[in-house]
Structure formats: structure tokens, C-alpha cells
Amino acid sequence: MSVSNDREEAPGGAADREQGAAGQPLLSLSDVEKSFPGVKALRGVRFDLRAGEVHALMGENGAGKSTLMKIITGVYQPDSGEMRVSGEPVSVPDPRAAQALGIGIIHQELFLMNHLTAAQNIFIGREPRKGFGLFVDEQQMRADADALFRRMKVDIDPDVEVGTLTVARQQLVEIAKALSFNSRVLIMDEPTSALNETEVEHLFAIIEDLKRQGVGIVYITHKMDEVKRIADRVTVMRDGQYIDTLPAATTDMATIISLMVGRELADSTRAEGRGAEEEVLRVEGLNRGQVIRNVSFSLRRGEILGFAGLMGAGRTEVARAIFGADPIDSGEITIHGRRQAISSPKDAVALGLAYLSEDRKHFGLVTGMSVSDNITMASWRRFTKGRVFMDDARLREASKDYVARLKVKTPSVFQETRLLSGGNQQKVVIAKWLLRDCDILIFDEPTRGIDIGAKAEIYKLLQGLAAQGKSIIVISSELPEVLRLSHRILVMCEGRITGELDGREATQESIMHLATLRPSIAAE
């Protein structure tokens, strides 16, 4: 397969884009319905995409966005409804059929083989052939990959092993792979979730270039600022239903949020008070190689202590060291006035500490187990009869109680946790530690991948826990989140704490100043 290069304005460019806007949409769906056992996932959903536009699709986790995208890409078949491409009715029985129609998707979780080259990843399973089809034409494959990268205006060696690339550049390989199918429709699912600001700017430049080439982009995100920045139109879904389609430029974010959640969210007032003076945790002189360097801080009862910093600053490493997940070289940890030796998470839990990892699916949940099992797993000893048998009735009642308290959306406590939305999975992790009655809670990226409505509920929950006397450490890469929740803010850079700020007086600028305040080599 050969790819034309130096394509300034591809077919489907400026002229065709106006035709797409005025005539038939590039892609359209109408009255789409989809049910699973016990769940009506989609009800009468409609959506359309014009050539050369970015159409943001927004909604809370569980709103039906993923189900709709799986129907578009042939993973699921709709129970009813119609899908058209360039005005023609189509059937998409499988992903290969979607690719043949020019529909590509960039998943939030990248699907690349690290040991293969960029070119091999792009054309895997459909490599150009030579010698009567007996041999892979490596030269042609490299040339085609290079043409795709030049079309995207990125400098990636087709022969580089993908595993050696950064996440941002791996994502560019995924985009090139989608474009190699001559995709006219490109679905991007949370494309900036693992990118820094510079990488986001680069991605947005590529998106603008694809728009000029007439590619229609479905952009799924929870980040409000990105919608204003990159989208032409916004479609909102809620509870499996189409709600509205609005122009991004003239619609305020409060309106979009209200449509997403079906209600107005509480304002973003900052945390009040500073907790009690009683110190529950003190860390002194914590060191671990180059990732944690002489870290010292304290945490008070009823306080939310924010940790801010850029990626790689050492925030997660500090949390894991306190929780006993990683060994330390030196330092002291004092809990409720007593120095403690914490050599494992089991030790930490016994002392009343809980750690909610940023990767909840790998370290916070057993997704194949039920909601009830996940909530109660850290407290099973409390639910035994005669130290031998589990009291299933008490387990069930305890899990039902916390499902109700935290408003976990699940058909029952016996539902597999993997089937819940991200926000509800996070609530299950929180419920697990609340049932264990831990006094000190460490939340690492508590709202990553969670929609705006679930975020507001998590914020309210954390503030309520602090008001009850729980002590909370929040690690977050979202500065508005740190500012909203924290009584105090500690900022890290390259393994060190570079400053402390009062939560009510801190600004994004003051945090970023400290986050980029690199330690002086001469001072070491």
C-alpha cells in the first residue's frame, strides 16, 4: 500500500468541507438503540460529524459515549437505528468494515507492540509485499510510514522501536496508523490524558492540520478548557440519551456541565479552615535514591494537604514510601506521636493508613470481582464467624450501606466492578478504605479519567471526610483541583519539596513557580 505525500489540501479539503457542512454529513447516526442484560445503554441517540470539523462528545462516565463509539467502529452492533457515511446507509459488522469505510480510532489506552518499529506497528497485518507476495517490502513500508509522518509534520524515524518512544510520540504513531487506512473519520478518546502542555500543543497543531485536510474528528474529553480550544461543536449525552448539540465558541462551560449532569454543580469555593492542630502524621528526612530527597512535612487531623508538581517530581514516590510499597534509604515516619517502621502496605493499613493509587484498576481494585467483594476485601477479618467462616449477610449489608452512602451507580453489589464507570470504580475504592476505618487517606490523582459530575461528588466526599476528622493527602496534576481542595499545598520538584503555600492564598502561578524551582546542584 502506497501513501501519497506532500498533500497540502487533500480531497475532502476546503471545498469539500463546505459541501460537508452544507450537504450530507461525513458521518451520521439516528435513533440508535443498544441494550445489554439489565442495562439500556443507548436510547434514541443521534450524532453527526462534518468534514473538517472537531466535534466534541461529552458526558459523564456511563453516559453511553464508549458504547456509541464501539457501534461506529464495529465492535458492537446496534439493536436498532441507522448509520450513514457521506449520506449512504452503511452496516458495520466488525472493526475491519469500519476501517474500510475510513473510520479510525485512537484509544485512551494505546495498542502498540513495543518491540516492533513504528512502521511495523502502522502496517502490521497488511504489510506491502514483493516477490509474488512472499516477502515483506520493508523499503516500501518505511517509505509509506515516512509519508504519513510527513503528512502529520512530525519527525519520527520509521525504524525506531516504539517501546523507546515517549507516550506522546507513541500516540502520534497511533494517529499515523489510523490515517494509513485513509481515515476520513478519526475518533480520539481522551488523547491528552498522558501528555504535558508542550505535547498537547503539538497534538492540537496536528488536529488543526487534519481539519484542513478535511478529516472529521470526534473528540472525547472531560477537560473543559480543551473543548473551548479545539472543538467546533459539542454534543452532550446523559444516561444513554442524546441531550443537545451546541456551538463550542458561543456556549459557556457552565451550560455544558449542567447538560452533562442534569443539574447545576456546586461552585468551586476553596477549602475552609485548616483542620485541628493535632498532628497525626510527621515525615522527616525521607530519602530514596534520586526520586525522594530529604522530604519532611506534617499532616493534621481534619486537614486536606495537597501535593503539587510536574510529572516525575516525586509525589507518588513519597506516597508509596509512606505506605510501605517501596523501601526507603533513610527517614522517620511518626503516626499519632509514635515513630513507626513501615515495611509493607500491610503494616501501613494496620496503623490506619490507606493509599488510593493513581492506577486504581491495577492497584486499587480486583475488577473481575464484585462490588461487594472489593468494598469488603480489606476488612474481611471483621466479618468472620468463629474465625473460620465468612458472614455473607453482614458482608452484603456493609457493602450495600457504602454503595448507598457514596451513591455508587451499580445494578447491585454483585455486579462485576469492571462494568462500572471510572467514577463509580473510584467510589468503590474509597468505600473499601472507609469501611476499614482508616484515619489517614492518601489519594493519588483521585479524579483522573473521571467526568465533571463524578469529580464534584468526589470533591464533596473528600471535604466531608475532612470535616469528620479524617486526614487526607491529595496528589493531583490538575492545579484547579489542588487549589479547590487543599488547606495547605506542598510543591515538589525533582524529588524535593520546594515550597509550602496556604491553600486560600495560593495561585496557579505561585504553584508553577515552585514546581519549576530546580534544586541547585551546588547545594547538594
Coordinates of C-alpha atoms in Angstrom, one line a residue:
M1 CA 0.0 0.0 0.0
S2 CA 1.5 3.3 -1.0
V3 CA 0.7 6.6 0.6
S4 CA 0.7 9.9 -1.3
N5 CA 2.8 12.6 0.4
D6 CA 3.1 16.4 0.3
R7 CA -0.7 16.7 0.5
E8 CA -1.5 20.3 1.1
E9 CA -5.2 20.1 0.6
A10 CA -6.4 16.6 0.3
P11 CA -9.7 15.6 -1.4
G12 CA -12.3 16.4 1.2
G13 CA -10.4 19.6 1.9
A14 CA -11.7 23.2 2.0
A15 CA -14.2 22.9 -0.9
D16 CA -15.5 19.5 0.2
R17 CA -15.6 20.7 3.8
E18 CA -18.1 23.4 2.9
Q19 CA -20.1 20.8 0.9
G20 CA -19.9 18.5 4.0
A21 CA -21.3 21.3 6.2
A22 CA -24.0 22.4 3.8
G23 CA -24.9 19.0 2.4
Q24 CA -24.6 15.5 3.7
P25 CA -22.6 15.0 6.9
L26 CA -19.5 12.9 6.7
L27 CA -20.9 10.6 9.4
S28 CA -24.4 10.5 10.9
L29 CA -26.3 8.2 13.3
S30 CA -30.0 8.4 14.1
D31 CA -32.3 6.7 16.6
V32 CA -29.5 4.3 17.8
E33 CA -30.6 1.9 20.5
K34 CA -28.4 -0.7 22.3
S35 CA -29.2 -2.9 25.3
F36 CA -27.2 -5.3 27.4
P37 CA -28.6 -7.7 30.0
G38 CA -30.3 -5.5 32.6
V39 CA -28.9 -2.2 31.0
K40 CA -30.3 0.1 28.4
A41 CA -27.1 1.6 27.2
L42 CA -28.4 3.8 24.3
R43 CA -31.8 5.2 23.7
G44 CA -32.7 7.0 20.5
V45 CA -29.2 8.5 20.2
R46 CA -28.3 10.7 17.2
F47 CA -24.9 12.3 16.2
D48 CA -23.4 13.7 13.1
L49 CA -19.9 14.8 12.0
R50 CA -19.0 17.2 9.3
A51 CA -15.8 17.0 7.2
G52 CA -13.1 19.2 8.5
E53 CA -14.5 19.8 12.0
V54 CA -13.8 18.7 15.6
H55 CA -17.0 17.5 17.2
A56 CA -16.6 17.1 21.0
L57 CA -18.6 14.3 22.5
M58 CA -19.1 14.9 26.2
G59 CA -21.0 13.2 29.1
E60 CA -20.4 11.7 32.5
N61 CA -18.8 8.2 32.7
G62 CA -21.6 5.8 31.9
A63 CA -23.4 8.3 29.7
G64 CA -23.0 6.0 26.7
K65 CA -20.1 7.6 24.8
S66 CA -18.0 4.5 24.7
T67 CA -20.9 2.3 23.6
L68 CA -21.7 4.7 20.8
M69 CA -18.1 4.8 19.6
K70 CA -18.0 1.0 19.6
I71 CA -21.0 0.9 17.4
I72 CA -19.4 3.4 15.0
T73 CA -16.2 1.3 14.9
G74 CA -18.0 -2.1 14.5
V75 CA -17.2 -3.5 17.9
Y76 CA -20.9 -3.6 18.9
Q77 CA -24.0 -3.9 16.6
P78 CA -26.9 -1.6 17.4
D79 CA -30.3 -3.1 18.2
S80 CA -31.9 -0.5 16.0
G81 CA -31.2 2.8 14.3
E82 CA -29.3 3.9 11.2
M83 CA -25.7 4.9 10.4
R84 CA -24.7 6.8 7.3
V85 CA -21.3 7.7 5.8
S86 CA -21.4 10.6 3.3
G87 CA -25.2 10.2 3.2
E88 CA -25.2 6.5 2.3
P89 CA -26.7 3.9 4.8
V90 CA -24.0 1.5 6.0
S91 CA -23.6 -1.6 8.0
V92 CA -20.5 -2.0 10.2
P93 CA -20.3 -5.7 11.3
D94 CA -16.8 -5.5 12.6
P95 CA -13.8 -3.1 13.0
R96 CA -12.3 -4.1 9.7
A97 CA -15.5 -2.9 8.0
A98 CA -15.2 0.4 9.8
Q99 CA -11.6 0.8 8.7
A100 CA -12.7 0.1 5.1
L101 CA -15.2 3.0 5.4
G102 CA -12.4 5.3 6.5
I103 CA -13.3 5.3 10.3
G104 CA -10.3 5.2 12.7
I105 CA -10.0 5.4 16.5
I106 CA -7.2 6.4 18.8
H107 CA -7.9 4.8 22.1
Q108 CA -7.0 6.3 25.5
E109 CA -5.0 3.1 26.2
L110 CA -2.5 2.7 23.3
F111 CA -2.4 -0.6 21.4
L112 CA 1.1 -0.8 20.1
M113 CA 3.8 -3.5 20.2
N114 CA 6.8 -2.1 21.9
H115 CA 9.3 -4.5 20.3
L116 CA 8.3 -3.6 16.7
T117 CA 9.3 -0.5 14.8
A118 CA 7.0 2.4 14.1
A119 CA 6.5 1.3 10.5
Q120 CA 5.8 -2.3 11.5
N121 CA 3.2 -1.1 14.1
I122 CA 1.4 1.1 11.5
F123 CA 1.1 -1.6 8.8
I124 CA 1.0 -4.8 11.0
G125 CA -1.1 -7.5 9.2
R126 CA -1.2 -5.6 5.9
E127 CA 2.4 -5.1 5.1
P128 CA 3.3 -4.2 1.4
R129 CA 4.6 -7.3 -0.3
K130 CA 7.1 -8.1 -3.1
G131 CA 8.4 -11.3 -4.8
F132 CA 5.0 -12.6 -5.7
G133 CA 3.7 -11.7 -2.2
L134 CA 6.2 -14.0 -0.5
F135 CA 8.3 -11.2 1.2
V136 CA 7.5 -8.1 3.1
D137 CA 8.7 -5.0 1.2
E138 CA 10.5 -3.3 4.1
Q139 CA 11.6 -0.4 2.0
Q140 CA 8.1 0.4 0.8
M141 CA 6.7 0.1 4.3
R142 CA 9.3 2.5 5.7
A143 CA 8.6 5.0 2.8
D144 CA 4.8 4.8 3.4
A145 CA 5.3 5.3 7.2
D146 CA 7.6 8.3 6.5
A147 CA 5.0 9.8 4.1
L148 CA 2.4 9.6 6.9
F149 CA 4.7 11.2 9.4
R150 CA 5.5 14.0 6.9
R151 CA 1.8 14.5 6.3
M152 CA 1.4 15.0 10.1
K153 CA 4.5 17.2 10.1
V154 CA 6.2 15.1 12.8
D155 CA 9.8 13.9 12.9
I156 CA 9.7 10.2 13.8
D157 CA 12.1 7.6 12.4
P158 CA 10.0 4.7 10.8
D159 CA 12.7 2.3 12.1
V160 CA 12.6 3.4 15.7
E161 CA 11.3 0.7 18.2
V162 CA 8.0 2.0 19.6
G163 CA 9.0 1.0 23.1
T164 CA 11.7 3.6 23.2
L165 CA 9.4 6.5 22.4
T166 CA 7.6 8.7 24.9
V167 CA 3.8 8.2 25.4
A168 CA 3.2 11.4 23.3
R169 CA 5.2 10.1 20.4
Q170 CA 3.6 6.7 20.7
Q171 CA 0.3 8.4 20.3
L172 CA 1.5 10.0 17.1
V173 CA 2.3 6.6 15.8
E174 CA -1.3 5.6 16.6
I175 CA -2.6 8.6 14.7
A176 CA -0.4 7.7 11.7
K177 CA -1.8 4.1 11.9
A178 CA -5.3 5.4 11.8
L179 CA -4.5 7.7 8.8
S180 CA -2.9 4.8 7.0
F181 CA -6.4 3.4 6.4
N182 CA -7.2 6.7 4.6
S183 CA -9.4 7.6 7.6
R184 CA -12.0 10.4 6.9
V185 CA -13.4 10.0 10.4
L186 CA -10.9 9.9 13.3
I187 CA -12.1 9.3 16.9
M188 CA -9.8 10.5 19.7
D189 CA -10.6 9.2 23.2
E190 CA -9.1 11.3 25.9
P191 CA -6.0 12.0 23.7
T192 CA -4.3 14.4 26.1
S193 CA -4.6 12.3 29.4
A194 CA -0.9 11.4 29.5
L195 CA 0.5 14.5 27.8
N196 CA 2.3 17.6 29.1
E197 CA 1.4 21.1 28.0
T198 CA 4.0 21.2 25.2
E199 CA 2.9 17.8 23.8
V200 CA -0.8 18.9 24.0
E201 CA 0.1 22.0 21.9
H202 CA 1.8 19.7 19.3
L203 CA -1.2 17.4 19.2
F204 CA -3.6 20.4 18.7
A205 CA -1.4 21.6 15.8
I206 CA -1.7 18.2 14.2
I207 CA -5.5 18.2 14.7
E208 CA -5.8 21.7 13.0
D209 CA -3.8 20.3 10.1
L210 CA -6.0 17.3 9.8
K211 CA -9.1 19.6 9.8
R212 CA -7.6 21.5 6.8
Q213 CA -7.2 18.2 5.0
G214 CA -11.0 17.5 5.5
V215 CA -10.7 14.9 8.2
G216 CA -13.7 14.9 10.7
I217 CA -12.6 14.3 14.3
V218 CA -14.8 13.0 17.1
Y219 CA -13.1 14.3 20.3
I220 CA -13.9 12.7 23.6
T221 CA -12.7 14.5 26.7
H222 CA -13.5 15.5 30.2
K223 CA -11.3 18.6 30.0
M224 CA -13.5 21.7 29.6
D225 CA -10.6 24.0 28.5
E226 CA -9.8 21.7 25.6
V227 CA -13.4 21.9 24.3
K228 CA -13.2 25.7 24.1
R229 CA -9.8 25.4 22.5
I230 CA -10.2 22.8 19.8
A231 CA -13.9 21.9 19.2
D232 CA -16.3 23.4 16.7
R233 CA -19.4 21.8 18.1
V234 CA -20.3 19.9 21.3
T235 CA -22.8 17.1 21.7
V236 CA -23.8 16.1 25.2
M237 CA -25.0 12.7 26.2
R238 CA -26.6 11.7 29.6
D239 CA -27.8 8.3 30.8
G240 CA -27.5 6.8 27.3
Q241 CA -29.5 9.5 25.6
Y242 CA -28.8 12.4 23.3
I243 CA -29.3 15.7 25.1
D244 CA -28.2 18.6 22.8
T245 CA -25.6 19.8 20.2
L246 CA -24.2 23.3 20.7
P247 CA -21.6 25.5 19.0
A248 CA -18.4 25.4 21.1
A249 CA -17.4 29.0 20.6
T250 CA -20.6 30.6 21.9
T251 CA -21.6 28.1 24.6
D252 CA -20.3 28.6 28.1
M253 CA -18.9 25.7 30.1
A254 CA -21.5 26.0 32.9
T255 CA -24.2 25.3 30.3
I256 CA -22.3 22.2 29.0
I257 CA -21.7 20.9 32.6
S258 CA -25.4 21.4 33.5
L259 CA -26.5 19.4 30.5
M260 CA -24.0 16.7 31.3
V261 CA -25.1 16.1 34.9
G262 CA -28.7 17.3 34.6
R263 CA -28.2 19.8 37.4
E264 CA -26.0 22.7 38.4
L265 CA -22.9 21.7 40.2
A266 CA -21.8 23.4 43.4
D267 CA -19.4 26.2 43.0
S268 CA -15.6 25.8 43.3
T269 CA -15.2 27.5 46.6
R270 CA -11.9 26.7 48.2
A271 CA -11.5 24.7 51.4
E272 CA -12.4 26.5 54.6
G273 CA -10.5 26.2 57.8
R274 CA -7.2 24.4 58.4
G275 CA -8.1 21.3 60.4
A276 CA -7.2 20.8 64.1
E277 CA -3.7 21.5 65.4
E278 CA -3.4 17.8 66.4
E279 CA -0.6 16.3 64.3
V280 CA -1.5 12.8 63.0
L281 CA 1.5 12.2 60.6
R282 CA 5.0 13.5 60.5
V283 CA 7.6 12.6 57.9
E284 CA 11.2 13.7 58.5
G285 CA 14.2 13.4 56.2
L286 CA 12.7 10.8 53.8
N287 CA 15.2 9.7 51.2
R288 CA 15.1 7.1 48.4
G289 CA 17.7 7.4 45.7
Q290 CA 17.3 10.4 43.5
V291 CA 13.4 10.3 43.5
I292 CA 12.9 11.3 47.1
R293 CA 15.4 13.7 48.6
N294 CA 15.2 14.9 52.2
V295 CA 11.4 15.2 52.2
S296 CA 9.8 16.4 55.5
F297 CA 6.3 17.5 56.3
S298 CA 3.4 17.1 58.7
L299 CA -0.4 16.4 58.4
R300 CA -3.0 17.5 60.9
R301 CA -6.3 15.9 61.9
G302 CA -9.2 17.1 59.6
E303 CA -6.7 18.6 57.1
I304 CA -6.5 18.2 53.3
L305 CA -2.8 18.5 52.3
G306 CA -2.3 19.0 48.6
F307 CA 0.9 17.8 46.8
A308 CA 1.5 19.6 43.5
G309 CA 4.3 19.3 41.0
L310 CA 5.2 18.3 37.4
M311 CA 5.3 14.8 36.2
G312 CA 8.3 13.0 37.7
A313 CA 8.5 15.4 40.7
G314 CA 8.4 12.5 43.2
R315 CA 4.9 13.0 44.6
T316 CA 3.7 9.4 44.0
E317 CA 7.1 8.0 45.2
V318 CA 6.6 9.8 48.5
A319 CA 3.1 8.4 48.9
R320 CA 4.3 4.8 48.1
A321 CA 7.2 5.1 50.5
I322 CA 5.0 6.3 53.4
F323 CA 2.6 3.4 52.6
G324 CA 5.4 0.8 52.6
A325 CA 5.0 0.0 49.0
D326 CA 8.6 1.0 48.2
P327 CA 11.6 0.8 50.5
I328 CA 13.3 3.9 51.8
D329 CA 17.0 4.7 52.3
S330 CA 16.5 6.8 55.3
G331 CA 14.0 8.9 57.2
E332 CA 11.4 8.7 60.0
I333 CA 7.6 8.3 59.9
T334 CA 5.7 9.3 63.0
I335 CA 2.0 8.4 63.4
H336 CA -0.1 9.9 66.3
G337 CA 3.2 10.8 68.1
R338 CA 4.8 7.4 67.8
R339 CA 7.7 6.6 65.4
Q340 CA 6.8 3.7 63.2
A341 CA 8.7 1.3 61.0
I342 CA 6.5 0.6 57.9
S343 CA 8.0 -2.1 55.7
S344 CA 4.9 -3.1 53.8
P345 CA 1.3 -1.9 52.9
K346 CA 0.0 -4.4 55.5
D347 CA 1.9 -2.5 58.2
A348 CA 0.5 0.8 56.9
V349 CA -3.1 -0.4 56.9
A350 CA -2.7 -1.8 60.4
L351 CA -1.6 1.7 61.5
G352 CA -4.7 3.3 59.9
L353 CA -3.3 4.4 56.6
A354 CA -5.0 4.0 53.2
Y355 CA -3.5 4.6 49.8
L356 CA -5.7 5.1 46.7
S357 CA -3.3 4.6 43.8
E358 CA -3.5 6.7 40.6
D359 CA -3.8 3.4 38.8
R360 CA -7.0 2.1 40.5
K361 CA -7.6 -0.7 38.1
H362 CA -4.2 -2.4 38.8
F363 CA -3.6 -1.4 42.4
G364 CA -7.0 -0.4 43.9
L365 CA -9.5 -3.0 42.6
V366 CA -9.9 -6.6 41.5
T367 CA -12.0 -5.7 38.5
G368 CA -13.2 -9.2 37.9
M369 CA -14.7 -9.4 41.4
S370 CA -18.0 -8.0 42.6
V371 CA -18.6 -4.5 44.1
S372 CA -19.3 -6.2 47.4
D373 CA -16.0 -8.2 47.4
N374 CA -14.0 -5.1 46.5
I375 CA -15.5 -3.0 49.2
T376 CA -15.1 -5.6 52.0
M377 CA -11.8 -7.2 51.0
A378 CA -9.7 -5.0 53.3
S379 CA -12.0 -5.8 56.3
W380 CA -12.7 -9.5 55.9
R381 CA -11.5 -10.4 59.4
R382 CA -14.3 -8.3 60.8
F383 CA -16.9 -10.5 59.0
T384 CA -15.9 -14.0 60.1
K385 CA -17.9 -16.4 62.2
G386 CA -15.9 -18.3 64.7
R387 CA -12.7 -17.1 62.9
V388 CA -13.4 -19.6 60.1
F389 CA -16.5 -18.8 58.1
M390 CA -17.4 -15.6 56.3
D391 CA -20.7 -13.9 57.4
D392 CA -22.1 -13.3 53.9
A393 CA -25.1 -11.5 55.2
R394 CA -23.1 -8.9 57.1
L395 CA -20.7 -8.5 54.2
R396 CA -23.6 -7.8 51.8
E397 CA -25.2 -5.3 54.2
A398 CA -22.0 -3.5 54.8
S399 CA -21.3 -3.2 51.1
K400 CA -24.9 -2.0 50.4
D401 CA -24.5 0.6 53.1
Y402 CA -21.4 2.1 51.5
V403 CA -22.9 1.9 48.0
A404 CA -25.8 4.0 49.3
R405 CA -23.6 6.4 51.2
L406 CA -21.3 7.1 48.3
K407 CA -24.1 6.9 45.7
V408 CA -22.3 4.3 43.7
K409 CA -24.3 3.6 40.5
T410 CA -24.5 -0.1 40.1
P411 CA -27.4 -2.5 39.5
S412 CA -26.4 -4.5 42.6
V413 CA -23.5 -5.1 44.9
F414 CA -22.9 -8.4 43.0
Q415 CA -22.1 -6.5 39.7
E416 CA -18.5 -7.1 38.5
T417 CA -16.5 -3.9 39.2
R418 CA -15.1 -3.8 35.7
L419 CA -18.5 -3.0 34.4
L420 CA -18.8 0.3 36.4
S421 CA -17.8 3.7 35.1
G422 CA -14.4 5.2 36.2
G423 CA -16.1 7.5 38.8
N424 CA -18.0 4.6 40.3
Q425 CA -14.9 2.4 40.4
Q426 CA -13.2 5.2 42.3
K427 CA -16.0 5.3 44.8
V428 CA -15.7 1.6 45.4
V429 CA -12.0 2.0 46.2
I430 CA -12.9 4.8 48.7
A431 CA -15.6 2.7 50.2
K432 CA -13.1 -0.1 50.8
W433 CA -10.9 2.2 52.9
L434 CA -13.8 3.9 54.7
L435 CA -15.1 0.5 55.8
R436 CA -11.6 -0.3 57.0
D437 CA -12.0 3.0 59.1
C438 CA -8.6 4.4 58.2
D439 CA -7.7 7.7 59.8
I440 CA -5.1 8.9 57.1
L441 CA -6.1 8.7 53.5
I442 CA -3.7 9.3 50.6
F443 CA -5.4 10.0 47.3
D444 CA -3.1 9.9 44.3
E445 CA -4.8 11.5 41.3
P446 CA -8.3 10.9 42.7
T447 CA -10.2 12.2 39.7
R448 CA -8.0 11.0 36.8
G449 CA -10.3 9.9 33.9
I450 CA -13.4 10.9 35.8
D451 CA -16.1 13.1 34.4
I452 CA -17.0 16.5 35.7
G453 CA -20.1 15.3 37.6
A454 CA -18.3 12.5 39.4
K455 CA -15.4 14.9 40.2
A456 CA -17.8 17.2 42.0
E457 CA -19.1 14.2 44.0
I458 CA -15.5 13.1 44.9
Y459 CA -14.6 16.7 46.0
K460 CA -17.7 16.8 48.2
L461 CA -16.9 13.4 49.6
L462 CA -13.3 14.4 50.5
Q463 CA -14.3 17.6 52.1
G464 CA -16.9 15.7 54.1
L465 CA -14.3 13.2 55.3
A466 CA -12.0 16.0 56.4
A467 CA -14.9 17.7 58.3
Q468 CA -15.4 14.3 60.1
G469 CA -11.8 14.4 61.3
K470 CA -10.1 12.2 58.6
S471 CA -6.7 13.5 57.5
I472 CA -6.2 13.5 53.7
I473 CA -3.2 13.9 51.4
V474 CA -4.3 14.7 47.8
I475 CA -1.8 14.3 45.0
S476 CA -3.0 15.9 41.7
S477 CA -1.6 17.2 38.5
E478 CA -4.7 19.4 38.0
L479 CA -3.9 22.7 39.6
P480 CA -7.6 23.8 39.9
E481 CA -8.2 20.6 41.8
V482 CA -5.3 21.2 44.3
L483 CA -6.4 24.8 44.8
R484 CA -10.0 23.8 45.4
L485 CA -9.4 21.0 47.9
S486 CA -6.3 21.9 49.9
H487 CA -5.9 23.7 53.2
R488 CA -2.1 23.7 52.6
I489 CA -0.2 22.9 49.4
L490 CA 3.3 21.3 49.2
V491 CA 5.1 21.7 45.9
M492 CA 7.8 19.3 44.7
C493 CA 10.4 19.4 42.0
E494 CA 13.0 16.7 41.2
G495 CA 12.3 14.8 44.4
R496 CA 12.4 17.7 46.8
I497 CA 9.8 19.9 48.5
T498 CA 10.5 23.3 47.1
G499 CA 7.8 25.3 49.0
E500 CA 4.6 25.3 51.1
L501 CA 1.6 27.5 50.3
D502 CA -1.5 28.4 52.2
G503 CA -4.4 26.9 50.2
R504 CA -6.5 30.1 50.4
E505 CA -3.7 32.3 49.1
A506 CA -2.1 30.1 46.5
T507 CA -2.4 30.6 42.8
Q508 CA -1.6 28.5 39.8
E509 CA 1.3 30.9 39.1
S510 CA 2.8 30.5 42.5
I511 CA 2.5 26.7 42.3
M512 CA 4.1 26.6 38.9
H513 CA 7.0 28.8 40.1
L514 CA 7.8 26.3 42.9
A515 CA 7.2 23.3 40.6
T516 CA 9.9 24.5 38.3
L517 CA 12.3 25.6 41.0
R518 CA 15.1 23.1 40.4
P519 CA 17.4 22.3 43.3
S520 CA 20.8 23.8 43.0
I521 CA 23.5 21.2 42.3
A522 CA 25.9 23.2 44.3
A523 CA 23.7 23.0 47.3
E524 CA 23.9 19.2 47.4

